[in-house]
Amino acid sequence: MERDQISEDIARVTDAFRWEEDELDRTVRDWAFWDDTYSFAAHPEPGYIEVNLTESTFTGIRVQFMAFLDMQGRVIYAKGVDLELEREMPLPESFLPHLAAGCPLLRPISNGEGVTGLLLLPEGPFLVASEPILTSEMEGPPRGALIMSRLLDGEEIKRITAPYHMDVQARPVAGIAGTKQWEDAEALLAAGEDDVIRTEGSSFIHGYALLRDVYGEPALVLRVTRDRSLYRQGISAMLYFTSFVTGFCLAVLAATLVLLERSFIRRISRLRAEVLRMGEEGVPEGRVHVSGDDEIAFLARSINRMMEIREVEERRFRSLVEHAQDIILVLDREGTVTYQSPSTGKILGYGEEGILGRNIFELIHPEDLLRAGTAFRLGVKRPGSIGLYEIRFRRGDDSWCRLEFIGINLLDDPAVRGVVINARDITAQVEARERLERINRLFTGLGAGVMDNIERIVFACREILGVSFAAYSRAEKGKLAVISTAPGEEGFRVVDPSENCPITKLIREDAKEPLPPRRLDVRQHCGECPVGSLEGYGLCAAYPVTRMERTVGFLSVFDTLKEDLSRDEMETLGSLARAISVEEERLAHESELKDFIDIASHELRHPVTLMKGYAITLRDYWERIPEDTRRELLEHIDRGADRLDLLIRELLDVSRIERGKLDLNLREVPIRPVVERALSEMEARGNRGRFRLQLPPALAPREMDPEKIQRVLIILLENAVNFSPPDTPIEVSAEESDGVVTLSVLDRGSGVPEKDRERIFERFYQVEDVLHHSKSGMGMGLYIAREIVEAHGGRIWYEPRPGGGSAFRFTLS
């Protein structure tokens, strides 16, 4: 509080001096910004001096010295007045050096800015202000500067600080030498401190502040002094309060000890005894006595609440153990079961009695007995985990199950005193693992023969899933080809499916979902399928086998005893079905390759044979053959060479497509010239007059490879020529909609059967029989056309034409 008060005093004193500076500056401005002064600076006249610069004027504005300077800083007029005697006195000689060039007091002449502050002279510190001489409207240019000053002696300082009723002293910096407190304070203030506060024993406290001169140098040190009565009163109050509090605390402490002894310590001792008793007895149902409504009663109720929570948690733990799906056992040192969880009898099939009281080693498989005994004996010798083991364990029906168990030695724990075993039935997981291993062995053992592999997969399906038998049924030309594992009916057979055969229906519907396990009359499965060898009802499940994303058959399993198949077993069935799908793909690929070889051999041999025959005829009978006939034979050879060249180009195109090297030379070209070139080429092959062109007059150009699109048109036009009567026209049209052009080739041929419409764009596919097709070609044209169109970002498709015939269409964006 003292420091805050003295800081406020210092601030008020400093503000008082600042206010005096501002007041003097306002007085100077009143005189300097005046037309009469402005004229006097230009033409000093005695009249201005006689009227305005009298001794009473100096006394009225409390100014001791006044100096008028011209633009060069020379004194035009200067006058001093003794304010007490009201008589003129000379200007101090020490004042003149401060009017030299570079002095801050001359700054208003050059830049028009006033200067206010202190000026230390031998006569004492002076408060000084300097302003430029301007007109009454504060306009220039300046005609010099007006300087006024006042001596800051003791009386003046008392006058300035009198309104604040404070003890204030002021000393020039040069006059504090030899006074330690003043010197120390001045050093700190000069270094940048705002104020310095020092105490003088318990009597006084001093606050120091620094005023700088117009040069920015330390000029005047102010000291404000306060009596430390506040401090002395605080010390006295603190001593009195400390004595009072000490006596009061001693009295309260004594009373508290008596009260604690009678009201708390005795009750706490009783509560402690009750808690210890419950801990020794170990009874979670126990409770402590609660009396009153204070903190001890609250503690007693909290203990009872804790015991209730413990009781609930114990019941919860017991319920968790009793309803656990795992087996929990406690064994003594000899391996006798001293505790079993209720799930033990249910999982192992021993009923409610379970295996309590039996030695666990009597129920372990003989082959696992040595390993289990060694692990148990090592675990008994040292506390902690026994480890994770897998053993075979006897069920109540004398069958064996697989248990995975982990044990921990708690023989030294007084709450357990045994070896705790946690076991889990992993029979299903082991069987699944073994099935997976058998599937892996099956897959790695498959050979090159497709039908042999399929037969091996079907027989392995029966063994892996442990069913009565398995069969693979596939549709083939209206028949049902079956590979079965039924006794006496093993191998591959072709049968006529019954009308109600579910497998045939599913294949016809292209079903992709498996047939879930269900009970059915197995004799209705597929007529004379090997299923007919079973009598009565059985379990059936089937999984689709696909080839090129179409369902071609189902892998089925049957059993007379099982009620259902597990999810893992269905997944195994699916894996085996997918393996057969791979073999079906191989079979289709081999058939496709065989068809291709047959077609290629036939197509290549035909033009070569013709060309060779005509060439031999010309060689042997050239002289006897008329010229017209020779020309006709040569034309036949030329057409045969063209046909051979076309076949070779188709093979090269298929090769490029398969290797992903179908390069497009895209550029923006009109559509009509491309279509007309394709028609011209077809007419040059002997089809003149058969084509009708219908194109809109304003078809916008498209970005395409014109040679490739021309090839597509020729393929479609050649198909139309080959598969339509010679006297029927072939139409080529185009439509534009939403920025997409659809080109169509229309004929009046026999069309494409519905069953073949999805496959005619496949590689090497032909509607007719491979070796007896009526038209030439290897079945690659539409495949090449599709690849070219799709490479352009379009699509190609077939539509039956109303009134008969075919419509082949493709789009260009």
Short mmCIF file of C-alpha atoms in Angstrom, two decimals, residues 329-586:
data_model
loop_
_atom_site.label_atom_id
_atom_site.label_comp_id
_atom_site.label_asym_id
_atom_site.label_seq_id
_atom_site.Cartn_x
_atom_site.Cartn_y
_atom_site.Cartn_z
CA LEU A 329 -11.40 -76.23 -13.88
CA VAL A 330 -9.40 -76.14 -10.65
CA LEU A 331 -7.00 -79.07 -10.10
CA ASP A 332 -5.07 -80.11 -7.05
CA ARG A 333 -1.42 -81.17 -7.16
CA GLU A 334 -2.35 -84.67 -8.40
CA GLY A 335 -4.65 -83.41 -11.21
CA THR A 336 -7.95 -84.18 -9.46
CA VAL A 337 -10.78 -81.78 -10.38
CA THR A 338 -11.78 -79.82 -7.27
CA TYR A 339 -13.94 -77.28 -9.10
CA GLN A 340 -15.64 -77.19 -12.50
CA SER A 341 -17.70 -74.50 -14.19
CA PRO A 342 -21.30 -75.49 -14.96
CA SER A 343 -20.50 -75.44 -18.71
CA THR A 344 -18.07 -78.35 -18.32
CA GLY A 345 -20.64 -81.13 -18.27
CA LYS A 346 -22.62 -79.59 -21.14
CA ILE A 347 -19.61 -79.09 -23.44
CA LEU A 348 -18.07 -82.48 -22.73
CA GLY A 349 -21.35 -84.36 -22.58
CA TYR A 350 -21.12 -85.58 -18.97
CA GLY A 351 -24.40 -84.09 -17.78
CA GLU A 352 -24.81 -82.00 -14.65
CA GLU A 353 -22.33 -84.05 -12.60
CA GLY A 354 -19.54 -83.28 -15.04
CA ILE A 355 -16.06 -84.54 -14.11
CA LEU A 356 -15.83 -83.21 -10.54
CA GLY A 357 -13.67 -85.47 -8.39
CA ARG A 358 -12.13 -87.31 -11.36
CA ASN A 359 -8.48 -87.25 -12.28
CA ILE A 360 -8.11 -85.32 -15.48
CA PHE A 361 -5.36 -87.56 -16.83
CA GLU A 362 -7.84 -90.45 -17.06
CA LEU A 363 -9.72 -88.54 -19.77
CA ILE A 364 -6.78 -87.43 -21.96
CA HIS A 365 -5.97 -89.31 -25.16
CA PRO A 366 -3.11 -91.78 -24.62
CA GLU A 367 -1.03 -90.17 -27.37
CA ASP A 368 -1.29 -86.74 -25.66
CA LEU A 369 -0.94 -88.04 -22.08
CA LEU A 370 2.86 -87.77 -21.82
CA ARG A 371 2.97 -84.22 -23.16
CA ALA A 372 0.10 -83.06 -20.93
CA GLY A 373 1.57 -84.71 -17.81
CA THR A 374 5.00 -83.17 -18.36
CA ALA A 375 3.50 -79.69 -18.79
CA PHE A 376 1.36 -80.11 -15.64
CA ARG A 377 4.25 -81.29 -13.45
CA LEU A 378 6.47 -78.40 -14.59
CA GLY A 379 3.66 -75.93 -13.97
CA VAL A 380 3.07 -77.22 -10.41
CA LYS A 381 6.69 -76.60 -9.51
CA ARG A 382 6.67 -72.86 -10.30
CA PRO A 383 3.98 -70.17 -9.90
CA GLY A 384 2.57 -68.45 -12.95
CA SER A 385 1.34 -69.52 -16.38
CA ILE A 386 1.67 -73.15 -17.49
CA GLY A 387 1.33 -72.26 -21.19
CA LEU A 388 -1.00 -72.93 -24.11
CA TYR A 389 -1.55 -76.55 -25.20
CA GLU A 390 -3.84 -78.58 -27.45
CA ILE A 391 -4.97 -82.08 -26.42
CA ARG A 392 -7.57 -84.68 -27.31
CA PHE A 393 -10.14 -85.21 -24.54
CA ARG A 394 -12.70 -87.95 -24.02
CA ARG A 395 -16.37 -86.92 -24.25
CA GLY A 396 -19.19 -88.48 -22.32
CA ASP A 397 -20.11 -90.63 -25.36
CA ASP A 398 -16.48 -91.91 -25.56
CA SER A 399 -15.75 -89.85 -28.68
CA TRP A 400 -12.73 -87.54 -28.75
CA CYS A 401 -12.81 -83.76 -28.97
CA ARG A 402 -9.99 -81.25 -29.31
CA LEU A 403 -9.40 -78.90 -26.38
CA GLU A 404 -7.14 -75.87 -26.29
CA PHE A 405 -6.24 -75.08 -22.69
CA ILE A 406 -4.12 -72.67 -20.73
CA GLY A 407 -3.26 -73.05 -17.06
CA ILE A 408 -1.97 -70.93 -14.21
CA ASN A 409 -0.49 -72.15 -10.92
CA LEU A 410 -2.38 -70.57 -7.98
CA LEU A 411 -1.58 -73.23 -5.40
CA ASP A 412 -0.11 -70.59 -3.10
CA ASP A 413 -3.16 -68.34 -3.36
CA PRO A 414 -5.27 -68.98 -0.22
CA ALA A 415 -8.45 -68.07 -2.12
CA VAL A 416 -7.85 -70.76 -4.80
CA ARG A 417 -5.22 -73.29 -3.66
CA GLY A 418 -5.10 -75.05 -7.02
CA VAL A 419 -4.12 -75.00 -10.68
CA VAL A 420 -6.71 -73.09 -12.71
CA ILE A 421 -7.34 -74.49 -16.19
CA ASN A 422 -9.25 -72.60 -18.89
CA ALA A 423 -10.15 -74.84 -21.84
CA ARG A 424 -12.01 -74.29 -25.10
CA ASP A 425 -13.48 -76.84 -27.52
CA ILE A 426 -11.70 -76.24 -30.85
CA THR A 427 -12.86 -79.41 -32.59
CA ALA A 428 -14.65 -77.41 -35.30
CA GLN A 429 -11.61 -75.19 -35.89
CA VAL A 430 -9.31 -78.20 -36.13
CA GLU A 431 -11.65 -79.92 -38.57
CA ALA A 432 -11.79 -76.72 -40.64
CA ARG A 433 -8.02 -76.51 -40.60
CA GLU A 434 -7.71 -80.15 -41.66
CA ARG A 435 -10.27 -79.55 -44.43
CA LEU A 436 -8.19 -76.63 -45.66
CA GLU A 437 -5.02 -78.73 -45.64
CA ARG A 438 -6.79 -81.47 -47.60
CA ILE A 439 -8.08 -78.91 -50.10
CA ASN A 440 -4.55 -77.55 -50.52
CA ARG A 441 -3.21 -81.03 -51.11
CA LEU A 442 -6.00 -81.63 -53.61
CA PHE A 443 -5.29 -78.46 -55.54
CA THR A 444 -1.54 -78.98 -55.62
CA GLY A 445 -2.07 -82.58 -56.85
CA LEU A 446 -4.27 -81.71 -59.83
CA GLY A 447 -2.85 -82.73 -63.19
CA ALA A 448 -3.24 -81.72 -66.83
CA GLY A 449 -6.40 -83.71 -67.58
CA VAL A 450 -9.48 -81.54 -67.11
CA MET A 451 -12.05 -84.35 -66.69
CA ASP A 452 -9.68 -86.27 -64.40
CA ASN A 453 -9.28 -83.16 -62.25
CA ILE A 454 -13.04 -82.60 -62.03
CA GLU A 455 -13.55 -86.23 -61.01
CA ARG A 456 -10.84 -85.94 -58.34
CA ILE A 457 -12.47 -82.75 -56.96
CA VAL A 458 -15.88 -84.45 -56.73
CA PHE A 459 -14.48 -87.49 -54.87
CA ALA A 460 -12.44 -85.22 -52.61
CA CYS A 461 -15.62 -83.24 -51.84
CA ARG A 462 -17.25 -86.38 -50.43
CA GLU A 463 -14.22 -87.20 -48.29
CA ILE A 464 -13.52 -83.66 -47.05
CA LEU A 465 -17.13 -82.91 -46.06
CA GLY A 466 -17.78 -86.44 -44.76
CA VAL A 467 -21.06 -86.88 -46.68
CA SER A 468 -22.67 -89.99 -48.16
CA PHE A 469 -21.82 -88.99 -51.70
CA ALA A 470 -21.18 -86.00 -53.99
CA ALA A 471 -22.06 -85.30 -57.60
CA TYR A 472 -21.27 -82.70 -60.23
CA SER A 473 -24.12 -82.08 -62.68
CA ARG A 474 -23.69 -79.93 -65.79
CA ALA A 475 -26.06 -79.11 -68.65
CA GLU A 476 -24.91 -80.30 -72.05
CA LYS A 477 -27.16 -80.11 -75.15
CA GLY A 478 -30.40 -80.76 -73.28
CA LYS A 479 -28.87 -83.59 -71.29
CA LEU A 480 -27.38 -83.68 -67.84
CA ALA A 481 -23.75 -84.80 -67.63
CA VAL A 482 -23.04 -86.18 -64.13
CA ILE A 483 -19.88 -87.18 -62.31
CA SER A 484 -20.92 -89.07 -59.16
CA THR A 485 -19.31 -90.86 -56.24
CA ALA A 486 -22.29 -93.13 -55.56
CA PRO A 487 -21.25 -96.79 -55.12
CA GLY A 488 -21.38 -98.61 -58.44
CA GLU A 489 -22.11 -95.41 -60.35
CA GLU A 490 -18.73 -93.69 -60.19
CA GLY A 491 -17.47 -91.81 -63.23
CA PHE A 492 -18.97 -89.64 -65.92
CA ARG A 493 -22.47 -90.35 -67.32
CA VAL A 494 -25.00 -88.47 -69.42
CA VAL A 495 -28.64 -88.81 -68.33
CA ASP A 496 -32.01 -87.32 -69.16
CA PRO A 497 -33.08 -84.97 -66.34
CA SER A 498 -36.52 -85.38 -64.83
CA GLU A 499 -39.07 -82.60 -65.24
CA ASN A 500 -38.79 -81.66 -61.54
CA CYS A 501 -35.00 -81.76 -61.42
CA PRO A 502 -34.04 -78.64 -59.35
CA ILE A 503 -30.44 -78.59 -60.64
CA THR A 504 -31.57 -78.42 -64.28
CA LYS A 505 -33.94 -75.56 -63.44
CA LEU A 506 -31.21 -73.63 -61.65
CA ILE A 507 -28.79 -74.04 -64.58
CA ARG A 508 -31.46 -72.94 -67.04
CA GLU A 509 -32.17 -69.84 -64.90
CA ASP A 510 -28.43 -69.04 -64.69
CA ALA A 511 -28.67 -69.10 -60.87
CA LYS A 512 -25.63 -67.66 -59.09
CA GLU A 513 -26.64 -68.34 -55.49
CA PRO A 514 -25.94 -71.70 -53.80
CA LEU A 515 -28.76 -74.08 -52.94
CA PRO A 516 -28.83 -74.00 -49.10
CA PRO A 517 -28.83 -77.25 -47.13
CA ARG A 518 -32.32 -78.77 -46.97
CA ARG A 519 -34.11 -82.07 -46.65
CA LEU A 520 -35.63 -83.47 -49.85
CA ASP A 521 -36.48 -86.68 -51.63
CA VAL A 522 -33.12 -87.36 -53.21
CA ARG A 523 -34.72 -89.52 -55.92
CA GLN A 524 -36.23 -86.35 -57.39
CA HIS A 525 -32.82 -84.75 -57.80
CA CYS A 526 -32.28 -85.52 -61.48
CA GLY A 527 -34.08 -88.60 -62.73
CA GLU A 528 -31.54 -91.31 -63.31
CA CYS A 529 -28.79 -89.40 -61.55
CA PRO A 530 -26.85 -91.65 -59.12
CA VAL A 531 -28.92 -90.09 -56.36
CA GLY A 532 -31.55 -92.66 -57.28
CA SER A 533 -29.46 -95.35 -55.61
CA LEU A 534 -30.38 -93.89 -52.20
CA GLU A 535 -33.68 -94.65 -50.60
CA GLY A 536 -35.85 -92.35 -48.52
CA TYR A 537 -34.99 -88.74 -47.75
CA GLY A 538 -31.64 -87.07 -47.25
CA LEU A 539 -29.80 -83.78 -46.89
CA CYS A 540 -28.95 -81.93 -50.10
CA ALA A 541 -26.84 -78.83 -50.74
CA ALA A 542 -25.48 -77.48 -54.03
CA TYR A 543 -23.13 -74.76 -55.20
CA PRO A 544 -23.08 -73.22 -58.72
CA VAL A 545 -20.22 -73.79 -61.14
CA THR A 546 -19.71 -70.96 -63.63
CA ARG A 547 -17.88 -70.56 -66.90
CA MET A 548 -17.42 -67.13 -68.45
CA GLU A 549 -19.83 -65.72 -65.85
CA ARG A 550 -22.62 -68.18 -66.80
CA THR A 551 -23.79 -71.04 -64.62
CA VAL A 552 -23.05 -74.36 -66.36
CA GLY A 553 -23.57 -76.79 -63.47
CA PHE A 554 -23.84 -77.45 -59.74
CA LEU A 555 -21.64 -79.36 -57.31
CA SER A 556 -24.01 -81.21 -54.97
CA VAL A 557 -23.55 -83.18 -51.75
CA PHE A 558 -26.03 -85.61 -50.17
CA ASP A 559 -26.24 -87.32 -46.81
CA THR A 560 -28.80 -89.55 -45.11
CA LEU A 561 -27.88 -88.66 -41.50
CA LYS A 562 -26.78 -85.03 -41.34
CA GLU A 563 -29.38 -82.41 -40.56
CA ASP A 564 -27.41 -79.39 -41.79
CA LEU A 565 -24.06 -78.13 -43.05
CA SER A 566 -22.07 -75.56 -41.11
CA ARG A 567 -21.02 -72.27 -42.59
CA ASP A 568 -17.44 -73.52 -42.91
CA GLU A 569 -18.65 -76.63 -44.73
CA MET A 570 -20.66 -74.50 -47.17
CA GLU A 571 -17.60 -72.34 -47.78
CA THR A 572 -15.58 -75.50 -48.44
CA LEU A 573 -18.24 -76.64 -50.92
CA GLY A 574 -17.99 -73.23 -52.58
CA SER A 575 -14.19 -73.47 -52.84
CA LEU A 576 -14.44 -76.86 -54.53
CA ALA A 577 -17.14 -75.55 -56.88
CA ARG A 578 -14.88 -72.65 -57.85
CA ALA A 579 -12.07 -75.14 -58.50
CA ILE A 580 -14.37 -76.98 -60.92
CA SER A 581 -15.16 -73.57 -62.50
CA VAL A 582 -11.44 -73.15 -63.21
CA GLU A 583 -11.37 -76.57 -64.87
CA GLU A 584 -14.50 -75.67 -66.89
CA GLU A 585 -12.72 -72.53 -68.08
CA ARG A 586 -9.77 -74.67 -69.09
#
